């Protein structure tokens, strides 16, 4: 079983739509959680951290459910510029801290 | 602000050749990582390091070696290049386990 799993999509949505991405992780030693954004042929960049209490940054809301080992990202009022791949990221305490990426969910926002 | 610097940006290797992908960061970060990303796929962890002198295997370490003699540098070595190693390689660093990872711009490697 993969340590971090995501629906690869693609999600094709119109501008203004609300879209939600889900991610599950398998290792109970997972300690920190993030969503990264990757544009085509570019390096990943941090979108937001994910906290147990849930957190919001403008149109983006992230939630964590430790009991179900589940992370979500909600994007409201989608913009054309939101088109990208969204990567779920988990840091696992192995003595050191290894950071594992999900395979990513592709989003296409269309006019 | 240099951040994470990877060299080279592009490289074509013949099967069986060896090379070292360089990664340097100037942020005094303890944690450094090497990932590979195949076309249309996510990032897979090759090796990581939690500090100078310490390295550990990730998800896909076979065919690669790393060293971490200094905090700044984390080179990735391919000893006998194979076509299956054709990929984009990303190096990343972070300060603490719960902080943002900063990425280099990637090295596009083709093995023919």
XYZ file of C-alpha atoms in Angstrom:
223
model
C 0.000 0.000 0.000
C 1.315 3.459 -0.857
C 2.096 5.686 2.094
C 0.185 8.612 0.592
C -2.668 8.107 -1.860
C -4.573 10.628 -3.946
C -7.121 10.497 -6.705
C -5.062 11.416 -9.791
C -8.001 13.113 -11.517
C -8.025 15.017 -13.720
C -10.701 17.281 -12.343
C -12.163 19.499 -15.054
C -14.208 22.334 -13.566
C -15.593 25.663 -14.795
C -14.430 28.957 -13.378
C -16.185 29.761 -10.130
C -16.743 26.140 -9.186
C -15.882 24.597 -5.833
C -13.661 21.537 -5.992
C -12.405 19.196 -3.273
C -9.402 16.905 -3.232
C -8.863 14.038 -0.840
C -5.758 12.276 0.368
C -5.207 9.318 2.667
C -2.035 8.271 4.455
C -1.190 4.888 5.883
C 1.534 5.488 8.448
C 0.298 6.362 11.923
C 3.705 7.927 12.643
C 2.836 10.726 10.204
C 3.281 14.021 11.984
C 3.074 16.946 9.596
C 0.838 17.487 6.613
C 0.925 19.855 3.672
C -0.579 20.647 0.307
C 1.850 21.642 -2.446
C 1.092 22.980 -5.880
C 3.087 22.009 -8.960
C 2.789 23.757 -12.292
C 3.771 21.924 -15.451
C 7.528 21.266 -15.634
C 8.154 23.340 -12.506
C 9.224 22.490 -8.980
C 6.560 21.992 -6.290
C 5.764 24.937 -4.044
C 4.010 25.024 -0.699
C 0.338 25.902 -0.910
C -0.523 25.479 2.754
C 0.165 23.462 5.869
C -2.647 21.341 7.291
C -3.523 21.479 10.959
C -5.788 19.297 13.060
C -8.092 22.233 13.715
C -8.422 22.920 10.001
C -7.111 26.056 8.370
C -8.144 28.481 5.695
C -6.176 30.737 3.401
C -8.407 32.847 1.202
C -10.256 30.514 -1.164
C -8.396 27.457 0.104
C -9.404 25.333 3.102
C -7.442 22.353 4.373
C -8.596 19.792 6.895
C -7.004 16.867 8.680
C -8.736 13.877 10.229
C -6.124 11.930 12.200
C -8.545 9.174 13.225
C -9.350 8.379 9.596
C -5.852 9.325 8.366
C -7.395 11.617 5.810
C -6.520 15.085 4.486
C -8.617 17.311 2.281
C -8.251 20.504 0.264
C -11.212 22.621 -0.774
C -10.900 25.322 -3.415
C -13.759 27.775 -3.696
C -14.477 30.111 -6.611
C -11.938 28.404 -8.870
C -9.788 30.605 -11.086
C -8.093 29.729 -14.366
C -4.792 30.231 -12.547
C -5.671 27.412 -10.137
C -5.005 24.900 -12.922
C -2.113 22.806 -11.647
C -1.300 19.543 -9.928
C -1.979 19.464 -6.192
C 0.282 17.264 -4.123
C -0.568 15.873 -0.713
C 2.566 15.684 1.450
C 3.189 13.869 4.716
C 6.215 13.938 7.000
C 6.769 10.676 8.818
C 8.787 10.298 12.005
C 11.223 7.471 11.346
C 13.805 8.650 13.824
C 14.632 11.153 11.148
C 11.779 12.752 9.250
C 11.144 11.586 5.745
C 8.790 13.612 3.595
C 6.561 11.619 1.258
C 4.564 13.050 -1.643
C 1.349 11.717 -3.049
C 1.147 11.241 -6.807
C -0.852 14.439 -7.171
C -4.295 15.427 -8.401
C -4.518 17.352 -11.647
C -6.948 20.248 -11.834
C -8.037 22.006 -14.999
C -10.161 25.121 -14.579
C -11.866 26.227 -17.781
C -13.510 29.509 -18.782
C 18.675 34.641 -2.526
C 19.997 31.386 -4.000
C 17.911 28.918 -1.942
C 18.364 25.410 -3.375
C 20.593 25.148 -6.429
C 20.718 22.074 -8.634
C 23.201 21.414 -11.381
C 23.114 20.511 -14.179
C 19.652 21.499 -15.423
C 19.745 18.990 -18.272
C 21.854 15.948 -19.056
C 21.875 13.081 -21.523
C 23.732 9.961 -20.437
C 24.538 6.760 -22.223
C 23.634 3.447 -20.610
C 26.320 2.425 -18.141
C 27.766 5.898 -17.662
C 27.953 7.485 -14.253
C 27.299 11.001 -13.067
C 26.681 13.102 -9.978
C 23.741 15.443 -9.640
C 24.704 18.371 -7.453
C 22.488 20.029 -4.864
C 23.451 22.909 -2.622
C 21.424 25.028 -0.221
C 22.459 28.208 1.534
C 19.720 28.327 4.165
C 21.547 26.207 6.771
C 18.779 23.604 6.599
C 19.290 20.290 8.342
C 16.990 18.186 6.202
C 17.696 17.501 2.554
C 15.910 15.221 0.089
C 16.250 13.793 -3.380
C 13.143 12.936 -5.399
C 12.534 11.681 -8.893
C 9.449 12.481 -10.912
C 8.546 10.427 -13.939
C 6.270 11.950 -16.614
C 2.722 12.404 -15.330
C 3.604 10.944 -11.954
C 4.216 12.185 -8.448
C 7.513 12.603 -6.638
C 9.200 9.513 -5.258
C 11.728 9.826 -2.462
C 15.158 8.404 -3.337
C 17.286 9.350 -0.334
C 17.137 11.858 2.476
C 19.428 13.289 5.121
C 18.654 14.761 8.517
C 22.065 16.367 8.912
C 25.705 16.230 7.910
C 27.034 12.678 8.011
C 23.565 11.076 8.129
C 21.706 9.647 5.160
C 18.832 7.219 4.791
C 16.983 5.390 2.047
C 13.658 6.554 0.749
C 11.116 4.751 -1.414
C 13.262 4.091 -4.508
C 16.981 4.070 -3.570
C 18.213 1.306 -5.879
C 20.753 2.497 -8.424
C 21.635 5.633 -6.474
C 24.024 6.738 -3.753
C 24.278 9.906 -1.706
C 26.626 11.569 0.730
C 26.258 14.476 3.116
C 29.696 15.636 4.141
C 28.534 19.206 4.759
C 25.259 20.836 5.745
C 25.122 22.673 2.434
C 25.681 19.902 -0.098
C 23.799 16.697 -0.864
C 25.030 15.136 -4.140
C 23.221 12.212 -5.774
C 25.356 9.656 -7.593
C 24.265 7.365 -10.421
C 26.905 4.681 -10.921
C 25.578 2.689 -13.893
C 22.922 4.689 -15.681
C 19.917 2.759 -16.982
C 17.002 3.925 -19.180
C 14.696 3.439 -16.174
C 16.515 6.343 -14.517
C 15.286 8.776 -17.141
C 13.371 11.253 -15.034
C 13.316 14.734 -13.530
C 15.265 14.868 -10.286
C 14.368 17.379 -7.594
C 16.403 18.250 -4.546
C 14.716 19.856 -1.550
C 15.661 21.136 1.873
C 13.824 22.138 5.021
C 14.755 23.408 8.445
C 12.437 21.398 10.680
C 10.112 18.486 10.031
C 6.977 20.608 10.175
C 8.144 23.423 7.948
C 8.051 24.179 4.252
C 10.371 22.262 1.933
C 12.168 24.398 -0.643
C 12.916 22.841 -3.989
C 15.565 23.301 -6.603
C 14.473 23.783 -10.195
C 15.165 20.181 -11.087
C 17.568 18.225 -13.276
C 16.134 16.608 -16.397
C 18.065 13.412 -17.053
C 17.727 11.218 -20.120
C 19.511 7.870 -20.340
C 19.822 6.478 -23.860
